[in-house]
C-alpha positions as a Python dict, from the first residue, in 0.01 Angstrom:
ca = {
    (1, 'X'): (0, 0, 0),
    (2, 'X'): (51, 292, 230),
    (3, 'X'): (244, 505, -13),
    (4, 'X'): (522, 552, 244),
    (5, 'X'): (867, 570, 96),
    (6, 'X'): (1167, 513, 320),
    (7, 'X'): (1428, 653, 86),
    (8, 'X'): (1592, 973, 197),
    (9, 'X'): (1480, 1260, -23),
    (10, 'X'): (1679, 1581, -61),
    (11, 'X'): (1522, 1882, 113),
    (12, 'X'): (1287, 2090, -97),
    (13, 'X'): (1485, 2405, -190),
    (14, 'X'): (1366, 2724, -21),
    (15, 'X'): (1329, 2905, -350),
    (16, 'X'): (1088, 2634, -470),
    (17, 'X'): (877, 2665, -155),
    (18, 'X'): (884, 3044, -177),
    (19, 'X'): (766, 3027, -539),
    (20, 'X'): (485, 2792, -438),
    (21, 'X'): (375, 3034, -164),
    (22, 'X'): (376, 3324, -407),
    (23, 'X'): (146, 3122, -630),
    (24, 'X'): (-75, 3029, -336),
    (25, 'X'): (-100, 3392, -226),
    (26, 'X'): (-129, 3547, -572),
    (27, 'X'): (-361, 3848, -530),
    (28, 'X'): (-466, 3813, -894),
    (29, 'X'): (-596, 3461, -831),
    (30, 'X'): (-832, 3515, -540),
    (31, 'X'): (-1135, 3381, -725),
    (32, 'X'): (-1322, 3093, -565),
    (33, 'X'): (-1220, 2867, -854),
    (34, 'X'): (-850, 2903, -775),
    (35, 'X'): (-821, 2533, -693),
    (36, 'X'): (-911, 2452, -1054),
    (37, 'X'): (-611, 2640, -1195),
    (38, 'X'): (-305, 2470, -1343),
    (39, 'X'): (-84, 2601, -1062),
    (40, 'X'): (-311, 2452, -799),
    (41, 'X'): (-328, 2122, -981),
    (42, 'X'): (51, 2103, -995),
    (43, 'X'): (82, 2149, -620),
    (44, 'X'): (-199, 1903, -556),
    (45, 'X'): (-36, 1646, -787),
    (46, 'X'): (278, 1651, -571),
    (47, 'X'): (80, 1616, -250),
    (48, 'X'): (-159, 1351, -385),
    (49, 'X'): (61, 1137, -612),
    (50, 'X'): (419, 1158, -486),
    (51, 'X'): (549, 898, -238),
    (52, 'X'): (419, 991, 107),
    (53, 'X'): (759, 1088, 247),
    (54, 'X'): (816, 1332, -41),
    (55, 'X'): (463, 1472, -26),
    (56, 'X'): (486, 1515, 351),
    (57, 'X'): (814, 1701, 311),
    (58, 'X'): (651, 1942, 64),
    (59, 'X'): (349, 1995, 291),
    (60, 'X'): (570, 2059, 594),
    (61, 'X'): (791, 2286, 384),
    (62, 'X'): (494, 2498, 278),
    (63, 'X'): (379, 2530, 639),
    (64, 'X'): (724, 2627, 769),
    (65, 'X'): (787, 2875, 486),
    (66, 'X'): (450, 3039, 546),
    (67, 'X'): (537, 3073, 915),
    (68, 'X'): (864, 3241, 817),
    (69, 'X'): (735, 3458, 530),
    (70, 'X'): (531, 3698, 742),
    (71, 'X'): (608, 3995, 518),
    (72, 'X'): (455, 3826, 213),
    (73, 'X'): (184, 4034, 52),
    (74, 'X'): (-158, 3868, 77),
    (75, 'X'): (-31, 3640, 356),
    (76, 'X'): (-384, 3555, 463),
    (77, 'X'): (-472, 3439, 112),
    (78, 'X'): (-178, 3199, 121),
    (79, 'X'): (-286, 3094, 472),
    (80, 'X'): (-635, 2999, 354),
    (81, 'X'): (-503, 2792, 67),
    (82, 'X'): (-233, 2621, 271),
    (83, 'X'): (-496, 2534, 534),
    (84, 'X'): (-716, 2389, 258),
    (85, 'X'): (-423, 2178, 135),
    (86, 'X'): (-350, 2067, 491),
    (87, 'X'): (-707, 1944, 536),
    (88, 'X'): (-683, 1771, 197),
    (89, 'X'): (-354, 1604, 297),
    (90, 'X'): (-507, 1473, 621),
    (91, 'X'): (-644, 1165, 445),
    (92, 'X'): (-295, 1063, 328),
    (93, 'X'): (-160, 1119, 677),
    (94, 'X'): (-432, 894, 819),
    (95, 'X'): (-349, 618, 569),
    (96, 'X'): (20, 644, 655),
    (97, 'X'): (-51, 641, 1028),
    (98, 'X'): (-271, 334, 995),
    (99, 'X'): (3, 150, 805),
    (100, 'X'): (249, 227, 1084),
    (101, 'X'): (5, 84, 1343),
    (102, 'X'): (38, -251, 1161),
    (103, 'X'): (-327, -342, 1223),
    (104, 'X'): (-634, -288, 1009),
    (105, 'X'): (-930, -322, 1240),
    (106, 'X'): (-1187, -48, 1303),
    (107, 'X'): (-1006, 78, 1612),
    (108, 'X'): (-681, 124, 1423),
    (109, 'X'): (-866, 329, 1164),
    (110, 'X'): (-1010, 554, 1432),
    (111, 'X'): (-669, 588, 1595),
    (112, 'X'): (-502, 675, 1266),
    (113, 'X'): (-768, 936, 1188),
    (114, 'X'): (-722, 1089, 1533),
    (115, 'X'): (-346, 1110, 1481),
    (116, 'X'): (-396, 1275, 1143),
    (117, 'X'): (-643, 1527, 1286),
    (118, 'X'): (-402, 1608, 1569),
    (119, 'X'): (-128, 1672, 1315),
    (120, 'X'): (-353, 1898, 1109),
    (121, 'X'): (-465, 2091, 1417),
    (122, 'X'): (-108, 2144, 1535),
    (123, 'X'): (-7, 2276, 1193),
    (124, 'X'): (-292, 2527, 1177),
    (125, 'X'): (-238, 2642, 1535),
    (126, 'X'): (132, 2701, 1466),
    (127, 'X'): (42, 2915, 1164),
    (128, 'X'): (-200, 3124, 1371),
    (129, 'X'): (50, 3163, 1656),
    (130, 'X'): (330, 3277, 1424),
    (131, 'X'): (100, 3525, 1253),
    (132, 'X'): (-9, 3672, 1585),
    (133, 'X'): (354, 3715, 1689),
    (134, 'X'): (418, 3900, 1362),
    (135, 'X'): (113, 4123, 1413),
    (136, 'X'): (232, 4203, 1767),
    (137, 'X'): (552, 4345, 1614),
    (138, 'X'): (355, 4576, 1385),
    (139, 'X'): (284, 4941, 1472),
    (140, 'X'): (-8, 4975, 1713),
    (141, 'X'): (-224, 5158, 1459),
    (142, 'X'): (-201, 4871, 1207),
    (143, 'X'): (-253, 4576, 1441),
    (144, 'X'): (-633, 4578, 1446),
    (145, 'X'): (-660, 4560, 1067),
    (146, 'X'): (-404, 4278, 1041),
    (147, 'X'): (-570, 4091, 1330),
    (148, 'X'): (-910, 4133, 1163),
    (149, 'X'): (-771, 3998, 835),
    (150, 'X'): (-644, 3689, 1017),
    (151, 'X'): (-975, 3633, 1195),
    (152, 'X'): (-1158, 3661, 862),
    (153, 'X'): (-917, 3412, 703),
    (154, 'X'): (-967, 3166, 990),
    (155, 'X'): (-1342, 3211, 954),
    (156, 'X'): (-1343, 3157, 577),
    (157, 'X'): (-1122, 2848, 603),
    (158, 'X'): (-1354, 2687, 861),
    (159, 'X'): (-1047, 2624, 1074),
    (160, 'X'): (-1216, 2615, 1418),
    (161, 'X'): (-1350, 2275, 1519),
    (162, 'X'): (-1319, 2382, 1884),
    (163, 'X'): (-1353, 2719, 2053),
    (164, 'X'): (-1006, 2661, 2198),
    (165, 'X'): (-850, 2758, 1864),
    (166, 'X'): (-992, 3109, 1895),
    (167, 'X'): (-835, 3158, 2239),
    (168, 'X'): (-503, 3296, 2104),
    (169, 'X'): (-701, 3537, 1885),
    (170, 'X'): (-896, 3648, 2195),
    (171, 'X'): (-589, 3691, 2411),
    (172, 'X'): (-427, 3910, 2146),
    (173, 'X'): (-710, 4164, 2181),
    (174, 'X'): (-538, 4304, 2491),
    (175, 'X'): (-262, 4432, 2260),
    (176, 'X'): (-507, 4647, 2063),
    (177, 'X'): (-605, 4997, 2167),
    (178, 'X'): (-885, 5019, 2423),
    (179, 'X'): (-1126, 5156, 2165),
    (180, 'X'): (-1060, 4855, 1941),
    (181, 'X'): (-1096, 4587, 2207),
    (182, 'X'): (-1475, 4566, 2242),
    (183, 'X'): (-1541, 4547, 1864),
    (184, 'X'): (-1266, 4287, 1832),
    (185, 'X'): (-1410, 4068, 2108),
    (186, 'X'): (-1756, 4086, 1952),
    (187, 'X'): (-1603, 3997, 1615),
    (188, 'X'): (-1462, 3677, 1766),
    (189, 'X'): (-1805, 3588, 1907),
    (190, 'X'): (-1966, 3662, 1571),
    (191, 'X'): (-1709, 3452, 1384),
    (192, 'X'): (-1766, 3160, 1618),
    (193, 'X'): (-2127, 3136, 1500),
    (194, 'X'): (-2006, 3016, 1161),
    (195, 'X'): (-1848, 2705, 1309),
    (196, 'X'): (-1990, 2391, 1462),
    (197, 'X'): (-1796, 2439, 1782),
    (198, 'X'): (-1816, 2206, 2079),
    (199, 'X'): (-1582, 2235, 2375),
    (200, 'X'): (-1333, 2499, 2480),
    (201, 'X'): (-1587, 2768, 2569),
    (202, 'X'): (-1469, 2813, 2928),
    (203, 'X'): (-1123, 2920, 2812),
    (204, 'X'): (-1253, 3130, 2524),
    (205, 'X'): (-1503, 3314, 2745),
    (206, 'X'): (-1238, 3380, 3008),
    (207, 'X'): (-992, 3508, 2746),
    (208, 'X'): (-1249, 3740, 2586),
    (209, 'X'): (-1362, 3892, 2916),
    (210, 'X'): (-1004, 3949, 3028),
    (211, 'X'): (-919, 4124, 2700),
    (212, 'X'): (-1175, 4406, 2715),
    (213, 'X'): (-1230, 4704, 2948),
    (214, 'X'): (-1454, 4638, 3248),
    (215, 'X'): (-1735, 4849, 3100),
    (216, 'X'): (-1746, 4620, 2795),
    (217, 'X'): (-1743, 4287, 2980),
    (218, 'X'): (-2120, 4254, 3022),
    (219, 'X'): (-2184, 4330, 2654),
    (220, 'X'): (-1935, 4065, 2546),
    (221, 'X'): (-2073, 3815, 2799),
    (222, 'X'): (-2430, 3867, 2672),
    (223, 'X'): (-2311, 3814, 2314),
    (224, 'X'): (-2150, 3484, 2411),
    (225, 'X'): (-2465, 3349, 2578),
    (226, 'X'): (-2702, 3492, 2317),
    (227, 'X'): (-2951, 3228, 2199),
    (228, 'X'): (-2823, 3270, 1843),
    (229, 'X'): (-2500, 3103, 1955),
    (230, 'X'): (-2700, 2783, 2020),
    (231, 'X'): (-2439, 2665, 2265),
    (232, 'X'): (-2479, 2305, 2375),
    (233, 'X'): (-2577, 2263, 2738),
    (234, 'X'): (-2228, 2154, 2843),
    (235, 'X'): (-2070, 2453, 2669),
    (236, 'X'): (-2327, 2690, 2819),
    (237, 'X'): (-2249, 2548, 3162),
    (238, 'X'): (-1878, 2622, 3114),
    (239, 'X'): (-1953, 2968, 2976),
    (240, 'X'): (-2177, 3069, 3267),
    (241, 'X'): (-1917, 2938, 3510),
    (242, 'X'): (-1648, 3152, 3345),
    (243, 'X'): (-1870, 3462, 3339),
    (244, 'X'): (-1952, 3417, 3709),
    (245, 'X'): (-1582, 3434, 3791),
    (246, 'X'): (-1550, 3773, 3617),
    (247, 'X'): (-1869, 3948, 3737),
    (248, 'X'): (-1681, 4120, 4019),
    (249, 'X'): (-1481, 4320, 3763),
    (250, 'X'): (-1791, 4466, 3595),
    (251, 'X'): (-1969, 4790, 3683),
    (252, 'X'): (-2238, 4719, 3946),
    (253, 'X'): (-2534, 4796, 3720),
    (254, 'X'): (-2402, 4574, 3440),
    (255, 'X'): (-2320, 4293, 3681),
    (256, 'X'): (-2667, 4294, 3834),
    (257, 'X'): (-2850, 4287, 3501),
    (258, 'X'): (-2621, 4012, 3373),
    (259, 'X'): (-2677, 3793, 3677),
    (260, 'X'): (-3054, 3828, 3635),
    (261, 'X'): (-3015, 3719, 3274),
    (262, 'X'): (-2805, 3418, 3374),
    (263, 'X'): (-3087, 3297, 3603),
    (264, 'X'): (-3318, 3282, 3300),
    (265, 'X'): (-3061, 3079, 3112),
    (266, 'X'): (-2999, 2831, 3393),
    (267, 'X'): (-3372, 2784, 3436),
    (268, 'X'): (-3394, 2719, 3058),
    (269, 'X'): (-3672, 2972, 3007),
    (270, 'X'): (-3793, 3148, 2689),
    (271, 'X'): (-3526, 3140, 2416),
    (272, 'X'): (-3316, 2901, 2624),
    (273, 'X'): (-3580, 2629, 2659),
    (274, 'X'): (-3366, 2411, 2431),
    (275, 'X'): (-3104, 2368, 2707),
    (276, 'X'): (-3107, 2040, 2897),
    (277, 'X'): (-2915, 2092, 3218),
    (278, 'X'): (-2938, 1803, 3459),
    (279, 'X'): (-3078, 1885, 3805),
    (280, 'X'): (-2727, 1856, 3947),
    (281, 'X'): (-2589, 2098, 3687),
    (282, 'X'): (-2869, 2349, 3740),
    (283, 'X'): (-2827, 2330, 4116),
    (284, 'X'): (-2451, 2377, 4093),
    (285, 'X'): (-2481, 2678, 3861),
    (286, 'X'): (-2748, 2843, 4075),
    (287, 'X'): (-2546, 2783, 4390),
    (288, 'X'): (-2237, 2937, 4228),
    (289, 'X'): (-2440, 3236, 4106),
    (290, 'X'): (-2589, 3278, 4454),
    (291, 'X'): (-2237, 3294, 4597),
    (292, 'X'): (-2144, 3549, 4330),
    (293, 'X'): (-2446, 3765, 4422),
    (294, 'X'): (-2348, 3760, 4788),
    (295, 'X'): (-1989, 3846, 4699),
    (296, 'X'): (-2111, 4144, 4497),
    (297, 'X'): (-2351, 4258, 4770),
    (298, 'X'): (-2668, 4170, 4575),
    (299, 'X'): (-2845, 4005, 4867),
    (300, 'X'): (-3190, 4034, 4709),
    (301, 'X'): (-3066, 3856, 4395),
    (302, 'X'): (-2905, 3592, 4615),
    (303, 'X'): (-3253, 3534, 4758),
    (304, 'X'): (-3394, 3497, 4406),
    (305, 'X'): (-3120, 3244, 4331),
    (306, 'X'): (-3213, 3052, 4646),
    (307, 'X'): (-3579, 3040, 4536),
    (308, 'X'): (-3477, 2918, 4189),
    (309, 'X'): (-3255, 2656, 4349),
    (310, 'X'): (-3545, 2535, 4564),
    (311, 'X'): (-3763, 2515, 4250),
    (312, 'X'): (-3503, 2300, 4076),
    (313, 'X'): (-3480, 2067, 4374),
    (314, 'X'): (-3859, 2038, 4397),
    (315, 'X'): (-3882, 1946, 4028),
    (316, 'X'): (-3606, 1693, 4078),
    (317, 'X'): (-3793, 1530, 4368),
    (318, 'X'): (-4111, 1507, 4162),
    (319, 'X'): (-3918, 1343, 3877),
    (320, 'X'): (-3763, 1090, 4111),
    (321, 'X'): (-4102, 1003, 4261),
    (322, 'X'): (-4252, 948, 3917),
}
């Protein structure tokens, strides 16, 4: 029933995997209907119809060969198509995992799906990590273009269910020239808007701010908290917390203006009225920002924070009395 075969299959020859990757990355077949071609159907037939053990071996072989074949022309095209096949193969992995759990209740189905998703995520993250290592070995003047190609491929393949997956991309920005760092950080923020991303924003914000010059930090921070990002309240909380930790490294004028902006966000005013911080969360953020203002020598702003904190507490008391 599961499609799992326990016979030992011979390894898929490297030349077969290399040929498959050349087909997957064929520059002449970059049309959106590539997955309707005969070559695509042949690969899909192996992954969909072969015994699970054989299909899994082919899928793993494609992933490992792509990690190793960093010099392949149109590598990012192959990456996008291998990622698509990996997502497609996730259903078979879930079925196999559920069979191994030996139970068939609803909880076992959820557990099997979680295992399959974890496997898919690990595979994609390994591909990204290997590609970034390869880009790091390239000449400095070619890194930004190769990094941008990878970011675009990740964006097109919708391969970011959590902001955490963009963290390695953000950390790599420090290896670009200083002039390239700010545009690269903003490109990551822009790309993130094309995903439904929940969680991981504290780490991503921290990585982005650490990867740009101090005079670009405030610009990047404002882009992250821009209302167009539509960050959930929990993610916005983590983002503001991460920004607060880095304010000291910004030029004084930028830091002051940014802190004033963060007050508006915490108070959920204007474009941020959609946020639903709890009174405890608002109070904690305002208290942290007040401490940051004092640390930076912005005593007047610290006073404004204290007034906002008192307003939050007053509203909370009214709510409790009602």
